[in-house]
XYZ file of C-alpha atoms in Angstrom:
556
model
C 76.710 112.219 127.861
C 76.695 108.690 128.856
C 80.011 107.474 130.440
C 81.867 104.330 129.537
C 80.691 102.434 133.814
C 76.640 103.644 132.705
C 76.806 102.187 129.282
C 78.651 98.718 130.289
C 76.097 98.709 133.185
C 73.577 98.386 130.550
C 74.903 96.722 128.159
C 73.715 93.244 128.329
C 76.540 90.260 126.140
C 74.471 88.213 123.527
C 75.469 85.417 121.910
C 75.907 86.912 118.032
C 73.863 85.000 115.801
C 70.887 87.001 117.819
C 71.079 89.527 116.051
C 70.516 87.964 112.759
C 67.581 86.290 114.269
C 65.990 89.874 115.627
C 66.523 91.100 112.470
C 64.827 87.879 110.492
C 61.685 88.732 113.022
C 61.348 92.508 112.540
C 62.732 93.005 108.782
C 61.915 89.307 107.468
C 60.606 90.243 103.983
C 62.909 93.217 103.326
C 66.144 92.719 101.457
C 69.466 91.657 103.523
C 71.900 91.250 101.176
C 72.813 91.798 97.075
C 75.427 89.984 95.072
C 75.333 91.168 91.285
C 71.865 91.560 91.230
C 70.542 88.557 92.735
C 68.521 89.471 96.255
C 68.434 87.397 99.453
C 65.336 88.665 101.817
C 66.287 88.556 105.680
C 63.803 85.541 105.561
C 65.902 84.161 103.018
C 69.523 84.134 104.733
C 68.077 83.484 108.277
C 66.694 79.819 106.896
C 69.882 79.130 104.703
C 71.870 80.028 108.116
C 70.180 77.658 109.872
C 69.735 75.016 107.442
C 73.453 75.401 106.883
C 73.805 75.514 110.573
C 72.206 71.734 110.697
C 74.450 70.194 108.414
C 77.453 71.742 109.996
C 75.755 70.645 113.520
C 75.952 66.950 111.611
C 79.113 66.959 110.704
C 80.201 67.156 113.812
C 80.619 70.656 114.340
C 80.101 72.621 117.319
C 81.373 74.044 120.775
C 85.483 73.850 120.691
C 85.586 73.150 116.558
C 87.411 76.054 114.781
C 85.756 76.342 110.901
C 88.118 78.560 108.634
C 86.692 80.573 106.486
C 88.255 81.442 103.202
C 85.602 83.425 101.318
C 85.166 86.553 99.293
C 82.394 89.077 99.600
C 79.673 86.739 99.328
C 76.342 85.321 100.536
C 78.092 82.423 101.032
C 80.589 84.312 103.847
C 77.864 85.447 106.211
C 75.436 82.586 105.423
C 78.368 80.321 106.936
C 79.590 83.389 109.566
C 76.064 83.073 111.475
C 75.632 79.420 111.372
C 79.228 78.949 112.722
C 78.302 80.912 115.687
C 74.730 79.796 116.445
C 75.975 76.281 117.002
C 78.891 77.200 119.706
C 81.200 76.934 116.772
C 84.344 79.336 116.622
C 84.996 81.122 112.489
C 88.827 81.726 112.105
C 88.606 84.045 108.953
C 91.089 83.587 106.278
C 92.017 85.625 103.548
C 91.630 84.609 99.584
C 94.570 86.157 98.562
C 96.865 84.304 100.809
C 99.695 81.767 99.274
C 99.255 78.253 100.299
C 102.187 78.776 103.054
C 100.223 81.305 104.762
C 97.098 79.398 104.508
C 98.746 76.111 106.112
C 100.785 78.190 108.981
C 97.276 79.712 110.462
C 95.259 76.571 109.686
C 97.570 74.405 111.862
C 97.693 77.227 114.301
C 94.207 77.707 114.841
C 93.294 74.024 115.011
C 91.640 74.400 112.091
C 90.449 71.129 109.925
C 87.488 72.036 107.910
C 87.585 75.400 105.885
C 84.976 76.788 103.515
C 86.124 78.436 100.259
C 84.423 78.689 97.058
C 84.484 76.517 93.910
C 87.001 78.847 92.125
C 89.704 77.686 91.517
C 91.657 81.053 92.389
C 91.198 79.854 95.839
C 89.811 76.273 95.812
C 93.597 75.012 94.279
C 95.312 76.711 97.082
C 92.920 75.113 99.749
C 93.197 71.812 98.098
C 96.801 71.786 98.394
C 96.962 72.734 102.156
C 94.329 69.309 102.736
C 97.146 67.417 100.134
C 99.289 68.174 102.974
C 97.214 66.769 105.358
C 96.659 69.915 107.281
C 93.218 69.999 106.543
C 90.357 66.916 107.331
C 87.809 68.325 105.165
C 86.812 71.309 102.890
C 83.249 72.634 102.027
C 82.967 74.047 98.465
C 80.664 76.904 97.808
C 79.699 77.029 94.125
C 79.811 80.132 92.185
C 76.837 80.020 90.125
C 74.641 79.922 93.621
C 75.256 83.559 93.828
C 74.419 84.740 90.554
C 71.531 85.555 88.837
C 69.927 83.917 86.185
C 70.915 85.908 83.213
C 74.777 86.321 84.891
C 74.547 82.364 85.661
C 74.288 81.397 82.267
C 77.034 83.770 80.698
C 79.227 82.685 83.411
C 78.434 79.037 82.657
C 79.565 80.121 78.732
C 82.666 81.963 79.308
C 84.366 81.414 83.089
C 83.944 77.815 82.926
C 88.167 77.796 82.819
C 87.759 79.394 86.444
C 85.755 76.494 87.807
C 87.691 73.900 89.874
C 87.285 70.131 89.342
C 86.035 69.320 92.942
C 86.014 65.515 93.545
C 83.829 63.761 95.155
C 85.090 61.705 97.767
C 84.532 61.943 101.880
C 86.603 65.187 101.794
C 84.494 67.600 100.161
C 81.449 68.668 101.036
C 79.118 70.420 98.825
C 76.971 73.170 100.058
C 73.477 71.756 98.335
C 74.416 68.539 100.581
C 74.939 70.305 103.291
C 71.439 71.713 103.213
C 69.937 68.130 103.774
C 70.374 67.739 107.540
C 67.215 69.590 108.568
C 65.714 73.109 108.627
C 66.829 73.837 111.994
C 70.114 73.114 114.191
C 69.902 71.773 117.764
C 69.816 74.438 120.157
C 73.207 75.203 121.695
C 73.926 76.727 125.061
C 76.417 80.317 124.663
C 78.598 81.652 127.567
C 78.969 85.075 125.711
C 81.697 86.112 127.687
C 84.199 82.985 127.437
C 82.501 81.925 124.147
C 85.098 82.321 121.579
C 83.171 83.158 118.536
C 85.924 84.692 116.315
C 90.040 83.624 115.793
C 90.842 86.858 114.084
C 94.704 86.648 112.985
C 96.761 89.371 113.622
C 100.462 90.207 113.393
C 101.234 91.736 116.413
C 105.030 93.560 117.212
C 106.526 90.662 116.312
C 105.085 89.787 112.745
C 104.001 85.973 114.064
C 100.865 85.721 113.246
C 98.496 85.214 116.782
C 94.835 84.535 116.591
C 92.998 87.461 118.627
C 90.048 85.354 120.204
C 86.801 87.857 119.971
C 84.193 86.418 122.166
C 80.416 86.450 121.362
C 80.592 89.462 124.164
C 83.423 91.073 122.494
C 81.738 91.464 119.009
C 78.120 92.142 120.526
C 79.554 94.762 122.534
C 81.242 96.448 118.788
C 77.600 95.791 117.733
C 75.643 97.637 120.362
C 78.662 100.144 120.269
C 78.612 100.974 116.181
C 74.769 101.123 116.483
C 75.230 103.741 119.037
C 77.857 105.596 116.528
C 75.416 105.324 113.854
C 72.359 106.528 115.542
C 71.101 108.279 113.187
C 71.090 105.569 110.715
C 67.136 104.749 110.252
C 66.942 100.820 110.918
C 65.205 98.728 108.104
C 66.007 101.598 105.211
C 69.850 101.792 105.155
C 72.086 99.837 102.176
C 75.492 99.116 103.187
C 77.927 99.179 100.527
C 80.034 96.375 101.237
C 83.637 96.070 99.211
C 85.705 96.050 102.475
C 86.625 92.247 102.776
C 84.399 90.474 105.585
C 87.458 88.345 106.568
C 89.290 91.655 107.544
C 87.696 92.805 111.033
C 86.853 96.114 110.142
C 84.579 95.273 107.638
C 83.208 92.146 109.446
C 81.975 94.289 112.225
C 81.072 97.866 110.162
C 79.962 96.323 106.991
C 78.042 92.836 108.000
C 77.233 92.616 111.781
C 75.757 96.682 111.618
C 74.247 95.752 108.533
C 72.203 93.132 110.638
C 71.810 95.027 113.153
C 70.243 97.676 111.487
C 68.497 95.503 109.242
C 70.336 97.238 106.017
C 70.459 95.462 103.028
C 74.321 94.664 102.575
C 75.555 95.984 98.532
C 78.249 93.153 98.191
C 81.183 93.599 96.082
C 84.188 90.736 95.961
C 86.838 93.006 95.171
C 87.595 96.321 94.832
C 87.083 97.194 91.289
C 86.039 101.228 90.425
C 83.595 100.923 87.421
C 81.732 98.211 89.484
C 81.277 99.711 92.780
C 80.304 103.075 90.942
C 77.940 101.028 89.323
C 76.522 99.782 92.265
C 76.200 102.359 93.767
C 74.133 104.472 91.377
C 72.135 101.323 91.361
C 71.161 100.273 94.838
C 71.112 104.396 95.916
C 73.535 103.229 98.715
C 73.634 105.315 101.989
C 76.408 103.878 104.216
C 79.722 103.535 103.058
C 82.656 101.773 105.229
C 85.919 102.067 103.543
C 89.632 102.981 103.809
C 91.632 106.116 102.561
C 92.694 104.654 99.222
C 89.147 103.714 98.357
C 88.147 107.172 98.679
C 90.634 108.318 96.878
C 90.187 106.009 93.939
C 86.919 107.542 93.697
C 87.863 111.003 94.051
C 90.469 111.180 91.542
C 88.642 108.903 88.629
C 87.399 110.250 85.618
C 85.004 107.604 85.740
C 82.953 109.095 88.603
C 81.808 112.343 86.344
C 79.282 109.986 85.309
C 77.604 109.057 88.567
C 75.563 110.150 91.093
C 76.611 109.416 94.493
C 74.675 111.462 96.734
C 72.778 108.864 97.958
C 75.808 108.209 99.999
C 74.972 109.399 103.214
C 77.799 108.330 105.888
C 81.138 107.145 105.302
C 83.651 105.727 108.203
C 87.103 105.397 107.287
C 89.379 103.212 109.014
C 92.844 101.401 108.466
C 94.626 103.441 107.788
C 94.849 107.658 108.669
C 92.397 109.999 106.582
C 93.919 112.415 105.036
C 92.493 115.909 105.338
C 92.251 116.071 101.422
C 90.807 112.974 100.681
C 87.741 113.897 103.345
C 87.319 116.896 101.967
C 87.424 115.858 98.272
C 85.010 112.584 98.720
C 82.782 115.132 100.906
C 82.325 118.138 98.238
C 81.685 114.998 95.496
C 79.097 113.061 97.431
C 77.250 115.920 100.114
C 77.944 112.622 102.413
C 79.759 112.630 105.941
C 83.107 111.174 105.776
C 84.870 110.781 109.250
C 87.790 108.649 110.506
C 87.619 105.215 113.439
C 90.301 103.644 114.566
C 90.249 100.201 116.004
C 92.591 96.962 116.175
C 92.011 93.401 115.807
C 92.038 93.011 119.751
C 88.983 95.630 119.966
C 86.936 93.880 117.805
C 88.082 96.628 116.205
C 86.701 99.859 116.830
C 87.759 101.782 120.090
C 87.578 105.372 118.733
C 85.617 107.412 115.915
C 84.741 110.543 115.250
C 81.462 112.232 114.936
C 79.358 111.727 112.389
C 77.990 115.314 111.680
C 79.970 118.234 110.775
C 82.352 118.371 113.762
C 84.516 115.814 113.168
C 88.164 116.864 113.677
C 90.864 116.828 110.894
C 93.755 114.533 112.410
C 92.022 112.815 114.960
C 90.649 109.699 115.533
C 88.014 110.756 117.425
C 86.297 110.268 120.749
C 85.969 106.604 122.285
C 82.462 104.362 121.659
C 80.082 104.146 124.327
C 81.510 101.593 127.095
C 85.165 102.269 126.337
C 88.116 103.993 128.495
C 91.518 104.791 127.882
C 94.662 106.131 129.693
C 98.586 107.075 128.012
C 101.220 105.719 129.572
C 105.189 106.075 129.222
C 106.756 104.490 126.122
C 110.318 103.418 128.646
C 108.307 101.624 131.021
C 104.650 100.994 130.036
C 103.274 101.583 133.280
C 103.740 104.879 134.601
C 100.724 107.490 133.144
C 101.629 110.538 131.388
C 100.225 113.919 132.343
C 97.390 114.793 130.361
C 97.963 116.395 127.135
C 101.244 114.848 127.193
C 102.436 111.419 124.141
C 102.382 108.760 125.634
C 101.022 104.746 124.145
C 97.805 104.077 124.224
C 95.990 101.696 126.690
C 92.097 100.665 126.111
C 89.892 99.878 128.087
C 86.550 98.210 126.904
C 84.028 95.151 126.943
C 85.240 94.587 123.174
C 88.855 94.142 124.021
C 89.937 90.447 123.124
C 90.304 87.529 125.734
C 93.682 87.208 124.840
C 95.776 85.499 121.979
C 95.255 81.982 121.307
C 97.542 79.681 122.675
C 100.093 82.854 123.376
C 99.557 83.248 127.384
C 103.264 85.349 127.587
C 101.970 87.435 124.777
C 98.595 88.088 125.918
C 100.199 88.678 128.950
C 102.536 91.532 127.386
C 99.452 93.071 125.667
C 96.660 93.499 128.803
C 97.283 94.630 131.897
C 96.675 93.083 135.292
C 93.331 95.553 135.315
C 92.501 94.797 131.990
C 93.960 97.068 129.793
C 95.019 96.666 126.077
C 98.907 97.741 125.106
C 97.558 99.410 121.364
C 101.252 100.128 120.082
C 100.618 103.424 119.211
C 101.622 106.643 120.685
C 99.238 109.908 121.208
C 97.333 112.000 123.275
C 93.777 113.270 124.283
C 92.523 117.037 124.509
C 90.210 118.305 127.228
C 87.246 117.420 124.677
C 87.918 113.897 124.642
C 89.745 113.905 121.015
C 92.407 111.086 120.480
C 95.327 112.339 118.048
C 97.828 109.454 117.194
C 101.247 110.650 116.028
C 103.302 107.970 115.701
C 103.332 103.662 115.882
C 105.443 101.445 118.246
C 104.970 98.477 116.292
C 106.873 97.834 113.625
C 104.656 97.174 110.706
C 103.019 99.077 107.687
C 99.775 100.171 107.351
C 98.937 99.199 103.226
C 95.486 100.468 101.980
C 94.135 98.760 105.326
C 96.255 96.245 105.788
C 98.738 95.176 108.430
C 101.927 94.511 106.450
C 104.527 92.869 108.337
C 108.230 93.189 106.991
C 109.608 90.708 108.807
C 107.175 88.415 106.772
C 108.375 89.993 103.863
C 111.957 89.506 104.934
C 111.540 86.122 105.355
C 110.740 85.263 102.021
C 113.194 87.237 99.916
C 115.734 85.281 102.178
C 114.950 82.068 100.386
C 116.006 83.622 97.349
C 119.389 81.385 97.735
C 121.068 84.921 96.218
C 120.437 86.773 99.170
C 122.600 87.230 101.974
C 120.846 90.085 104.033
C 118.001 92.328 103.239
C 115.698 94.852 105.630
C 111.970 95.836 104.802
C 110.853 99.024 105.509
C 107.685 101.761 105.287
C 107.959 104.791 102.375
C 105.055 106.805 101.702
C 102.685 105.653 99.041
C 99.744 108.471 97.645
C 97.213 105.413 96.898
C 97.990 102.907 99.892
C 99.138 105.440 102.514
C 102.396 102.725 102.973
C 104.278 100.491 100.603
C 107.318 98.206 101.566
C 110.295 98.807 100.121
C 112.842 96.277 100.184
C 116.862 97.032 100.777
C 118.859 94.262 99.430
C 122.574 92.859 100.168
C 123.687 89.432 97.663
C 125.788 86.865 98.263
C 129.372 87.878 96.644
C 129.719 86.574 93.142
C 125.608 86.283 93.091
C 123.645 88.857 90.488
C 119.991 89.290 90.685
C 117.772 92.539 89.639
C 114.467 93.821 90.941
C 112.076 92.284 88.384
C 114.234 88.839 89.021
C 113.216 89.119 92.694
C 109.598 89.906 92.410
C 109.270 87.054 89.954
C 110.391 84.909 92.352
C 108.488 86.383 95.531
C 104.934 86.283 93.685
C 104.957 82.760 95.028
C 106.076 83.346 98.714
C 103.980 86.916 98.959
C 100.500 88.366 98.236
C 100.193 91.435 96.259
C 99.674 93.697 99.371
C 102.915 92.895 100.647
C 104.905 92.952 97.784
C 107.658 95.488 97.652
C 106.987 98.810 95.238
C 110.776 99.362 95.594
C 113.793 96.885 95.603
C 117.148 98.866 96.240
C 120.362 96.677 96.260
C 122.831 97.522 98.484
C 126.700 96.500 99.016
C 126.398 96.808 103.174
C 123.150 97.131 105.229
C 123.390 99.303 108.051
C 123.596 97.334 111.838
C 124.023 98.075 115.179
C 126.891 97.938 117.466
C 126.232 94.314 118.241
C 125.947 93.678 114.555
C 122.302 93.584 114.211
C 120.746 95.019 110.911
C 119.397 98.504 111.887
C 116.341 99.850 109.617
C 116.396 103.054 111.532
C 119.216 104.831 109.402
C 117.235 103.741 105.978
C 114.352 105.056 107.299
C 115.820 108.522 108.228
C 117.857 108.291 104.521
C 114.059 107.733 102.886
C 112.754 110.434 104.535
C 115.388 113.110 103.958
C 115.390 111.649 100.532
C 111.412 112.175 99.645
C 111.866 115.618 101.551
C 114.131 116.824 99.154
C 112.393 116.162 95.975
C 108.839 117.453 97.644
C 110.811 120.692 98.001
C 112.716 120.912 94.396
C 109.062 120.176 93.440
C 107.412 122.703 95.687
């Protein structure tokens, strides 16, 4: 078995776009990616990369510019992904779903000015509105019908022309056919891998501020080299990756697309999680590797849909995001024939640190062993620096050449997440058995883990308190069978004030996306505090669980 000081010795940092271009040489003519039916070859996406790379490259774009990205699963995302990077650019990934408040906040704190979204205008209006505000310089529109084939091109033409945006044409949009008229190639660009920053990958941290991890080009080739090794006995040039995991979300930007390349897979893209569709696609394409998260799994499990299919092309399944329950492996396993095992990673390890194995002996509970090049060590939850004896809980600390630089522009708070020896603080609490198996039994920071998702309920907090009705409220995590977590929101009004659930979550559907929107509102005539007068969610989470424990056993 290799040990984490052999592999790092030979691991060699690459700048990223590399990978695409190996891939281009060795698998040119073979298919890299499928949107709804339409085909891109790998000869196909490497020339629209670096045509696209050009006219980013003459715009002005390069070393030190941030680009946002605000794209669904499509072409479009990892056409613009690779040509980012190849010219010394840094991507700051953004998601869709996002209200225009959160879109402005990480735009202005990643120094971003130009940000690529699609012609829709789902997310084009919300983009548009954050340039209004002059937080923006320019925006490059990616149009719809590019994606689509013929047949699909025309019907959409006939019936989602409503869903179109009006995009003017002035000096502040860009098109993506005029992009495409700089030149075939980009300038070459010289890449330090290791102080490169290649990726501003938002996270939420302890706090719920959102800080931009800063993944280097040797951070993500390092999660490259080290998925290829988990995934050795995918067969490179044959594999299809089904891709519904959002590339904007780290997880899938390193399982789904960089692997894919990689590997050479052809990547099965799907925008959004919808059942019949994916099902569809994947009796179509016979797909074989299948990143996803608990809830996905379960979907497909429990639907009366999937009677109808055949999935046992699927071959391997990673699940991540969230914890895998011992059910829903079991279930997706007996239904497919596949291998369904469960990673863990963070935004700051690019993200995978741990998975387990994918054959047979994979181990219920656990996260699994660490990837190639990667250490760990538990230390005490008082004082953060003294180790635990082994066996014993203790948090997390990793170790690894795909643990972030540090947060961008946060010095104090990358200094309060690595250690003076390079170390990662993870926020969660475990331990390791004498095989090397990771089991994590409980989370430091305070935030809730929503079909994938890093829910913050301070976030949450902060926009019911604008309701002008509300005088305190406290977010908290209750179990949820299809996300894993929901937020539930406890509520205290102003006196002489009236409001009711369905009141509230009309109002918060502007401030909140739908992942973080409460399943629960409970109104309250005193939230609990602290001695010092502090609102304390500790006693509502105890009353929640007692609660849900009593009705699981007048059920049982």
């Amino acid at each position: 078995m290799t040990t984490a000081e052999e592999w790092n010795a030979a691991f060699e940092p690459r700048p990223v776009h590399e990978y695409l271009e190996a891939s281009v040489a060795r698998y040119g003519s073979r298919p890299a990616a499928d949107f709804m039916g339409k085909v891109w070859t790998y000869a196909e996406l490497g020339a629209l990369v670096d045509s696209t790379a050009a006219g980013l490259q003459a715009m002005g774009v390069g070393p030190g510019v941030h680009v946002g990205l605000c794209l669904p699963n499509t072409p479009f995302y990892t056409i613009f992904y690779f040509a980012i990077l190849k010219i010394g650019a840094t991507v700051a990934n953004f998601n869709p779903l996002y209200v225009e408040r959160e879109i402005a906040f990480q735009a202005r704190d990643a120094d971003v000015r130009i940000m690529v979204t699609m012609d829709l205008k789902v997310i084009y209006d919300k983009v548009e509105a954050v340039r209004k505000e002059r937080t923006l310089d320019k925006i490059v529109v990616c149009p719809m019908t590019f994606c689509l084939p013929p047949v699909k091109k025309v019907l959409f033409g006939l019936f989602k022309r409503r869903e179109i945006a009006d995009i003017p044409r002035d000096d502040a949009h860009i098109r993506f056919a005029d992009l495409q008229n700089a030149g075939a190639h980009p300038k070459p660009v010289e890449i330090d891998p290791a102080e490169a920053i290649a990726v501003l990958q938002y996270t939420g941290g302890t706090t719920g501020v959102p800080k931009g991890a800063m993944l280097t080009h040797r951070n993500l080739s390092a999660n490259i080299e080290q998925m290829s090794c988990v995934f050795e006995k995918a067969q490179p040039g044959m594999e299809k990756m089904l891709c519904v995991l959002p590339f904007f979300h780290v997880f899938a930007m390193t399982v789904a697309q960089n692997l894919s390349i990689i590997l050479g897979a052809e990547m099965v893209l799907q925008p959004r999680f919808e059942l019949k569709a994916l099902l569809d696609a994947i009796r179509r394409k016979k797909v074989t590797l299948f990143p996803g998260v608990p809830t996905i799994y379960t979907a497909i499990s429990n639907s009366p849909l999937t009677a109808n299919y055949d999935l046992s092309s699927i071959e391997l399944c990673l699940s991540g995001g969230a914890p895998l329950p011992v059910e829903v492996k079991e279930s997706f396993e007996k239904l497919t024939g596949c291998v369904l095992v469960e990673g863990y990673g963070l935004t700051e390890t690019s993200p995978v640190a741990a998975v387990n194995p994918l054959d047979r002996t994979s181990r219920a509970g656990s996260i699994g062993r660490l990837v190639p090049g990667t250490s760990a060590r538990f230390v005490s939850i008082e004082d953060r620096t003294s180790e635990v004896a082994e066996g014993e809980k203790g948090e997390l600390l990793l170790h690894g050449p795909q643990v972030m630089k540090g947060y961008w522009k946060r010095a104090d708070a990358t200094a309060d997440t690595i250690t003076a020896d390079g170390y990662l603080h993870t926020g969660d609490v475990g331990y390791q058995d004498e095989d090397g198996y990771i089991y994590l039994v409980d989370r430091i920071k305070d935030l809730i883990l929503c079909s994938g998702y890093n829910v913050y309920p301070r976030v949450i907090e902060e926009a019911i308190y604008q309701n002008e009705a509300v005088d305190e409220t406290i977010v908290i995590a209750i179990p949820d069978e299809y996300r894993g977590q929901s937020p539930k929101a406890f509520v205290k009004l102003k006196e002489g004030c009236s409001l009711t659930g369905e009141e509230l979550k009309t109002f918060l559907k502007n401030h909140l996306s739908t992942i973080e929107m409460p399943r629960e509102f409970e109104f309250r005539d005193e939230l609990p505090k602290t001695m010092v007068g502090k609102l304390s969610k500790k006693e509502l989470v105890e009353e929640e669980a007692k609660k849900r424990a009593a009705v699981h056993a007048q059920s049982a």
